[in-house]
Coordinates of C-alpha atoms in Angstrom, one line a residue:
X75 CA -15.7 -27.0 -140.8
X76 CA -18.1 -25.5 -138.3
X77 CA -18.0 -21.9 -137.3
X78 CA -18.6 -22.5 -133.6
X79 CA -18.7 -25.1 -130.9
X80 CA -21.9 -24.9 -128.8
X81 CA -22.3 -25.8 -125.1
X82 CA -21.7 -29.4 -124.2
X83 CA -24.5 -31.8 -123.4
X84 CA -25.6 -32.3 -119.9
X85 CA -23.5 -35.0 -118.2
X86 CA -24.4 -37.4 -115.4
X87 CA -21.7 -35.9 -113.2
X88 CA -17.9 -36.3 -112.8
X89 CA -18.3 -39.3 -110.5
X90 CA -20.0 -41.3 -113.2
X91 CA -17.5 -40.3 -115.8
X92 CA -14.6 -41.3 -113.5
X93 CA -16.1 -44.7 -113.1
X94 CA -16.6 -45.3 -116.9
X95 CA -13.2 -44.0 -117.9
X96 CA -11.4 -45.7 -115.0
X97 CA -13.0 -49.0 -116.0
X98 CA -11.8 -48.7 -119.6
X99 CA -8.3 -47.7 -118.5
X100 CA -8.1 -50.7 -116.1
X101 CA -9.4 -53.0 -118.9
X102 CA -6.7 -51.7 -121.2
X103 CA -4.0 -52.5 -118.7
X104 CA -5.5 -55.9 -117.9
X105 CA -5.7 -56.8 -121.6
X106 CA -2.0 -56.0 -122.1
X107 CA -1.1 -58.1 -119.1
X108 CA -3.3 -61.0 -120.3
X109 CA -2.6 -61.0 -124.0
X110 CA 0.9 -59.6 -124.4
X111 CA 3.6 -61.9 -122.9
X112 CA 5.5 -60.0 -120.2
X113 CA 8.7 -61.7 -121.1
X114 CA 8.4 -61.0 -124.8
X115 CA 11.7 -60.4 -126.5
X116 CA 12.7 -56.7 -126.9
X117 CA 12.3 -55.5 -130.4
X118 CA 15.3 -53.8 -132.1
X119 CA 13.6 -50.5 -131.7
X120 CA 13.4 -50.9 -128.0
X121 CA 17.0 -51.9 -127.4
X122 CA 18.6 -48.5 -127.8
X123 CA 15.9 -46.8 -125.6
X124 CA 16.4 -49.4 -122.8
X125 CA 20.2 -49.2 -123.0
X126 CA 20.2 -45.4 -122.9
X127 CA 17.9 -45.4 -120.0
X128 CA 20.1 -47.8 -118.1
X129 CA 23.4 -46.3 -118.9
X130 CA 22.3 -42.6 -118.6
X131 CA 24.4 -41.9 -121.7
X132 CA 22.6 -39.1 -123.7
X133 CA 24.7 -40.0 -126.8
X134 CA 23.4 -43.5 -126.9
X135 CA 20.4 -42.7 -128.9
X136 CA 18.8 -45.2 -131.1
X137 CA 17.0 -43.5 -133.9
X138 CA 17.1 -40.0 -135.2
X139 CA 13.3 -40.1 -135.8
X140 CA 12.6 -40.5 -132.0
X141 CA 12.8 -38.1 -129.1
X142 CA 14.2 -38.8 -125.7
X143 CA 10.9 -39.0 -123.8
X144 CA 10.7 -42.8 -124.2
X145 CA 14.0 -43.1 -122.5
X146 CA 12.8 -40.9 -119.6
X147 CA 9.6 -43.0 -119.4
X148 CA 11.4 -46.3 -118.9
X149 CA 14.4 -45.0 -116.9
X150 CA 12.9 -45.5 -113.4
X151 CA 12.1 -49.2 -114.0
X152 CA 15.2 -50.3 -116.0
X153 CA 17.5 -48.6 -113.5
X154 CA 15.8 -50.5 -110.7
X155 CA 15.7 -54.0 -112.3
X156 CA 17.0 -55.8 -115.3
X157 CA 13.7 -57.7 -115.7
X158 CA 12.0 -57.3 -119.1
X159 CA 8.7 -58.6 -117.6
X160 CA 8.9 -55.9 -114.9
X161 CA 9.4 -53.2 -117.5
X162 CA 6.4 -54.4 -119.6
X163 CA 4.1 -54.5 -116.5
X164 CA 5.3 -51.0 -115.6
X165 CA 4.5 -49.7 -119.1
X166 CA 1.2 -51.5 -119.2
X167 CA 0.1 -49.7 -116.0
X168 CA 1.5 -46.4 -117.3
X169 CA -0.3 -46.7 -120.6
X170 CA -3.5 -47.4 -118.8
X171 CA -3.1 -44.2 -116.9
X172 CA -2.2 -42.4 -120.1
X173 CA -5.4 -43.6 -121.7
X174 CA -7.4 -42.3 -118.8
X175 CA -5.8 -38.8 -119.0
X176 CA -6.3 -38.6 -122.8
X177 CA -10.0 -39.6 -122.6
X178 CA -10.6 -37.3 -119.6
X179 CA -9.6 -34.4 -121.7
X180 CA -12.8 -34.9 -123.6
X181 CA -15.1 -35.2 -120.6
X182 CA -16.8 -31.7 -120.9
X183 CA -17.5 -32.5 -124.6
X184 CA -19.1 -36.0 -124.5
X185 CA -21.1 -38.2 -122.2
X186 CA -19.3 -40.9 -120.2
X187 CA -20.6 -43.7 -122.4
X188 CA -19.0 -42.1 -125.4
X189 CA -15.7 -41.8 -123.7
X190 CA -15.8 -45.4 -122.6
X191 CA -16.8 -46.5 -126.1
X192 CA -13.8 -44.5 -127.6
X193 CA -11.5 -46.2 -125.1
X194 CA -12.8 -49.6 -126.0
X195 CA -12.5 -49.0 -129.8
X196 CA -9.0 -47.6 -129.5
X197 CA -7.7 -49.8 -126.7
X198 CA -9.1 -52.9 -128.4
X199 CA -6.7 -52.4 -131.4
X200 CA -4.0 -55.0 -131.3
X201 CA -1.3 -52.4 -132.0
X202 CA -2.5 -50.3 -129.1
X203 CA -2.2 -53.2 -126.7
X204 CA 1.2 -54.3 -128.2
X205 CA 2.8 -50.9 -128.1
X206 CA 1.3 -50.1 -124.7
X207 CA 3.9 -52.3 -123.0
X208 CA 6.8 -51.5 -125.3
X209 CA 9.6 -49.0 -124.8
X210 CA 8.5 -47.2 -128.0
X211 CA 6.9 -43.8 -128.6
X212 CA 4.0 -44.9 -130.9
X213 CA 1.2 -45.2 -128.3
X214 CA 2.2 -42.1 -126.4
X215 CA 2.1 -40.0 -129.6
X216 CA -1.5 -41.3 -130.1
X217 CA -2.5 -40.4 -126.6
X218 CA -0.9 -37.0 -126.8
X219 CA -2.7 -36.2 -130.0
X220 CA -6.0 -37.4 -128.5
X221 CA -5.5 -35.1 -125.5
X222 CA -4.4 -32.1 -127.6
X223 CA -7.5 -32.2 -129.9
X224 CA -9.8 -32.7 -127.0
X225 CA -8.3 -29.8 -125.0
X226 CA -8.3 -27.5 -128.0
X227 CA -12.0 -28.1 -128.5
X228 CA -12.6 -27.2 -124.9
X229 CA -10.6 -24.0 -125.2
X230 CA -12.6 -23.1 -128.4
X231 CA -15.8 -23.6 -126.4
X232 CA -14.6 -21.8 -123.2
X233 CA -11.6 -19.5 -123.4
X234 CA -11.6 -19.4 -119.5
X235 CA -10.8 -23.2 -119.5
X236 CA -7.2 -22.7 -118.4
X237 CA -6.5 -26.4 -117.6
X238 CA -7.4 -27.2 -121.2
X239 CA -5.1 -24.5 -122.5
X240 CA -2.2 -26.1 -120.6
X241 CA -3.5 -29.4 -121.8
X242 CA -3.1 -28.4 -125.5
X243 CA 0.5 -27.2 -124.9
X244 CA 1.5 -30.2 -122.7
X245 CA 0.0 -32.7 -125.2
X246 CA 1.8 -31.2 -128.2
X247 CA 5.0 -31.1 -126.1
X248 CA 4.5 -34.8 -125.2
X249 CA 4.2 -35.8 -128.9
X250 CA 7.2 -33.7 -129.8
X251 CA 9.3 -35.2 -127.0
X252 CA 8.3 -38.7 -128.1
X253 CA 8.7 -38.2 -131.9
X254 CA 9.5 -34.6 -133.1
X255 CA 8.4 -35.1 -136.7
X256 CA 5.0 -36.4 -135.6
X257 CA 4.6 -33.4 -133.3
X258 CA 4.9 -31.1 -136.3
X259 CA 2.5 -33.1 -138.4
X260 CA 0.0 -32.9 -135.5
X261 CA 0.4 -29.1 -134.9
X262 CA -0.2 -28.2 -138.6
X263 CA -3.9 -29.1 -138.8
X264 CA -4.6 -27.6 -135.4
X265 CA -3.1 -24.3 -136.6
X266 CA -5.2 -24.6 -139.8
X267 CA -8.4 -25.1 -137.8
X268 CA -7.8 -21.9 -135.8
X269 CA -7.2 -20.1 -139.1
X270 CA -10.3 -21.5 -140.8
X271 CA -12.8 -21.2 -138.0
X272 CA -13.3 -17.6 -136.9
X273 CA -15.0 -18.5 -133.6
X274 CA -12.0 -20.5 -132.5
X275 CA -9.5 -17.7 -133.4
X276 CA -9.2 -16.2 -129.9
X277 CA -6.1 -15.4 -128.0
X278 CA -6.3 -18.3 -125.5
X279 CA -6.6 -21.0 -128.2
X280 CA -4.0 -19.4 -130.5
X281 CA -1.5 -19.1 -127.6
X282 CA -1.9 -22.7 -126.5
X283 CA -1.4 -24.1 -130.0
X284 CA 1.5 -21.8 -130.8
X285 CA 3.2 -22.6 -127.5
X286 CA 3.0 -26.3 -128.4
X287 CA 4.2 -25.6 -131.9
X288 CA 7.3 -23.7 -130.6
X289 CA 8.1 -26.7 -128.3
X290 CA 7.6 -29.0 -131.4
X291 CA 10.1 -26.9 -133.4
X292 CA 12.5 -26.7 -130.6
X293 CA 12.5 -30.4 -130.1
X294 CA 12.9 -31.0 -133.8
X295 CA 15.8 -28.6 -134.1
X296 CA 17.6 -30.0 -131.1
X297 CA 16.9 -33.5 -132.3
X298 CA 18.2 -32.8 -135.8
X299 CA 21.5 -31.5 -134.4
X300 CA 21.9 -34.1 -131.7
X301 CA 23.7 -36.7 -133.7
X302 CA 23.2 -40.4 -133.9
X303 CA 25.4 -41.5 -131.0
X304 CA 28.6 -43.5 -130.8
X305 CA 29.5 -46.3 -133.2
X306 CA 28.2 -49.2 -130.9
X307 CA 24.8 -47.7 -130.9
X308 CA 25.0 -46.9 -134.6
X309 CA 25.4 -50.6 -135.2
X310 CA 22.1 -51.2 -133.4
X311 CA 20.5 -48.4 -135.3
X312 CA 21.4 -50.1 -138.6
X313 CA 19.9 -53.4 -137.2
X314 CA 16.7 -51.6 -136.1
X315 CA 16.3 -50.0 -139.5
X316 CA 16.1 -53.5 -141.0
X317 CA 13.5 -54.6 -138.5
X318 CA 13.4 -56.5 -135.2
X319 CA 12.6 -59.8 -136.7
X320 CA 8.9 -59.7 -136.1
X321 CA 5.9 -57.6 -137.3
X322 CA 6.2 -53.9 -136.5
X323 CA 3.0 -52.1 -137.3
X324 CA -0.2 -53.1 -139.1
X325 CA 0.4 -55.7 -141.9
X326 CA -0.5 -54.3 -145.3
X327 CA -3.3 -51.7 -145.4
X328 CA -5.4 -53.2 -142.6
X329 CA -4.6 -50.3 -140.4
X330 CA -6.0 -47.8 -142.9
X331 CA -9.1 -49.9 -143.3
X332 CA -9.7 -49.9 -139.5
X333 CA -9.3 -46.1 -139.3
X334 CA -11.6 -45.7 -142.4
X335 CA -14.4 -47.6 -140.6
X336 CA -14.1 -45.4 -137.6
X337 CA -14.1 -42.3 -139.8
X338 CA -17.2 -43.5 -141.7
X339 CA -19.1 -44.0 -138.5
X340 CA -18.0 -40.6 -137.1
X341 CA -18.9 -39.0 -140.4
X342 CA -22.5 -40.3 -140.2
X343 CA -22.7 -38.8 -136.7
X344 CA -21.3 -35.5 -137.8
X345 CA -23.8 -34.9 -140.6
X346 CA -26.9 -36.2 -138.9
X347 CA -27.9 -33.1 -137.1
X348 CA -25.8 -33.0 -134.0
X349 CA -25.6 -29.7 -132.2
X350 CA -21.8 -29.6 -132.1
X351 CA -20.4 -30.9 -135.3
X352 CA -17.0 -29.5 -134.5
X353 CA -16.4 -32.1 -131.8
X354 CA -16.6 -34.7 -134.6
X355 CA -15.2 -32.9 -137.6
X356 CA -12.0 -31.7 -136.0
X357 CA -10.8 -35.1 -134.7
X358 CA -11.9 -36.7 -138.0
X359 CA -10.0 -34.1 -140.0
X360 CA -6.8 -34.5 -137.9
X361 CA -7.1 -38.3 -138.1
X362 CA -7.4 -38.2 -141.9
X363 CA -4.5 -35.8 -142.0
X364 CA -2.3 -38.1 -139.9
X365 CA -2.9 -40.9 -142.5
X366 CA -0.9 -38.9 -145.0
X367 CA 2.5 -39.3 -143.2
X368 CA 1.5 -42.8 -142.4
X369 CA 1.0 -43.6 -146.0
X370 CA 4.3 -41.9 -146.9
X371 CA 6.2 -43.9 -144.3
X372 CA 4.6 -47.2 -145.3
X373 CA 1.3 -49.0 -145.0
X374 CA 2.3 -50.8 -141.8
X375 CA 3.7 -47.8 -139.9
X376 CA 2.1 -48.0 -136.4
X377 CA 2.8 -44.5 -135.0
X378 CA 0.7 -42.4 -137.4
X379 CA -2.0 -45.1 -137.7
X380 CA -2.4 -45.3 -133.9
X381 CA -2.8 -41.6 -133.8
X382 CA -5.4 -41.6 -136.5
X383 CA -7.2 -44.5 -134.8
X384 CA -7.3 -42.8 -131.4
X385 CA -8.8 -39.6 -132.9
X386 CA -11.3 -41.3 -135.1
X387 CA -12.5 -43.5 -132.2
X388 CA -14.1 -40.6 -130.4
X389 CA -16.6 -39.6 -133.2
X390 CA -17.1 -43.2 -134.0
X391 CA -18.1 -44.0 -130.4
X392 CA -20.3 -40.8 -130.3
X393 CA -22.1 -42.0 -133.4
X394 CA -22.7 -45.4 -131.9
X395 CA -24.0 -44.0 -128.7
X396 CA -26.2 -41.5 -130.5
X397 CA -27.6 -44.3 -132.7
X398 CA -28.4 -46.4 -129.7
X399 CA -30.2 -43.6 -127.8
X400 CA -32.3 -42.7 -130.8
X401 CA -33.1 -46.2 -132.1
X402 CA -36.8 -47.1 -132.2
X403 CA -35.9 -50.7 -131.4
X404 CA -33.3 -50.2 -128.8
X405 CA -32.7 -53.9 -127.9
X406 CA -32.1 -54.8 -131.5
X407 CA -29.8 -51.8 -132.0
X408 CA -27.9 -52.7 -128.8
X409 CA -27.5 -56.3 -129.9
X410 CA -26.2 -55.3 -133.4
X411 CA -23.7 -52.8 -131.8
X412 CA -22.5 -55.4 -129.3
X413 CA -22.1 -57.9 -132.1
X414 CA -20.0 -55.5 -134.1
X415 CA -17.9 -54.7 -131.1
X416 CA -17.3 -58.3 -130.2
X417 CA -16.3 -59.0 -133.8
X418 CA -13.9 -56.0 -133.8
X419 CA -12.2 -57.2 -130.6
X420 CA -12.0 -60.8 -131.8
X421 CA -10.3 -59.8 -135.0
X422 CA -7.9 -57.6 -133.1
X423 CA -7.2 -60.3 -130.6
X424 CA -6.4 -62.8 -133.3
X425 CA -4.0 -60.4 -134.9
X426 CA -2.3 -59.7 -131.5
X427 CA -1.9 -63.4 -130.9
X428 CA -0.2 -63.8 -134.3
X429 CA 2.2 -61.0 -133.6
X430 CA 3.1 -62.0 -130.1
X431 CA 3.7 -65.6 -131.2
X432 CA 6.1 -64.4 -133.9
X433 CA 7.8 -62.1 -131.4
X434 CA 8.2 -64.9 -128.8
X435 CA 9.8 -67.1 -131.4
X436 CA 12.7 -64.6 -131.9
X437 CA 15.5 -65.4 -129.4
X438 CA 17.7 -62.6 -128.3
X439 CA 19.6 -61.2 -125.3
X440 CA 18.9 -57.5 -124.7
X441 CA 20.1 -55.0 -122.2
X442 CA 16.9 -55.2 -120.1
X443 CA 16.6 -58.9 -120.1
X444 CA 19.5 -59.6 -117.7
X445 CA 21.1 -61.8 -120.5
X446 CA 22.9 -59.0 -122.2
X447 CA 23.3 -56.1 -119.8
X448 CA 26.2 -54.6 -121.6
X449 CA 26.5 -51.9 -124.2
X450 CA 25.1 -52.7 -127.6
X451 CA 28.0 -53.8 -129.7
X452 CA 30.2 -55.1 -126.9
X453 CA 31.5 -58.6 -127.3
X454 CA 32.8 -60.4 -130.3
X455 CA 30.6 -60.3 -133.4
X456 CA 29.5 -63.7 -134.7
X457 CA 30.1 -64.8 -138.3
X458 CA 26.4 -64.4 -139.1
X459 CA 26.5 -60.8 -138.2
X460 CA 24.9 -61.0 -134.7
X461 CA 26.8 -59.5 -131.8
X462 CA 26.5 -60.5 -128.2
X463 CA 23.6 -58.0 -127.8
X464 CA 21.3 -60.3 -129.8
X465 CA 20.7 -57.8 -132.6
X466 CA 21.7 -58.7 -136.1
X467 CA 23.8 -56.0 -137.8

């Protein structure tokens, strides 16, 4: 861990950065609209969030591991229309805006090409595209973590960067509101970084992280004492715990392998004489740390893996850009990099097609689809255990 973060490199101006990051955010939204079917069946994990947003019943909470922010996110669209397609389009646009904000937090630290590369590496992950249009907290936890680490590095560099201070606290609060336990897992390495690196241990950085930690703890305590909701929703909870009938997360250990590649590239960049190793080492350390709860929860858990992938994508992109700019045979280096990127996107797209095909093959009627706009559990249960809400109990 470094002892200081030096001044950032000269950038080509905010306008150029806006163009790069906007292009990546728009591409992320467009990829979701193109490759994720807008009418795809709601997963069991989404049903409770959508129903609670529509009914406005704070007790109708799906899963004790999730916060209420997802419900607030989808409430405007599900209260306006019962169309699942409309909700997915709305979330695709919102997640594109979220990716822009998370990458923009890093603008004073990296050149525009690096930010764009990080957005492509992370946004190209099939799980990022899938969860971007789902009423689930996974992608938003990843974006919140990306923003929190970027803003903390900015505060460590410039204690007068008050927008970054607010960004640290707001990002940690977002993760806690989406999934309280993940907010706590994220806050711990940030607190450790401030304790280990003396140059970062100034009032502004400490206050911003501690404020976020307090919000994390508050969200967790409120959540733990909030109960699981009435019996109809508990029935859906039991169904969700057994899965939605299609792949939820990375199959096997492929997610860990993807993050490991990102970390390896970023590690090479961090140890190859860069002026500010902290901008690579901190996100890599937090990404590696977030793999721990991901492994404990199971190899296919998407939430923690997406967070690790988002953080590792930044130093990986920085390493690629740095290698390109310093290569003696730049055309050859550019061709190799482009080939690796195309291969990465092709593999991710194939995985996304397989998952969406499996999801589309699961027939169900859910609260947001217009086919089952009643409370989960209403109606006569069938002999096979599936109620009229289309979720098997």
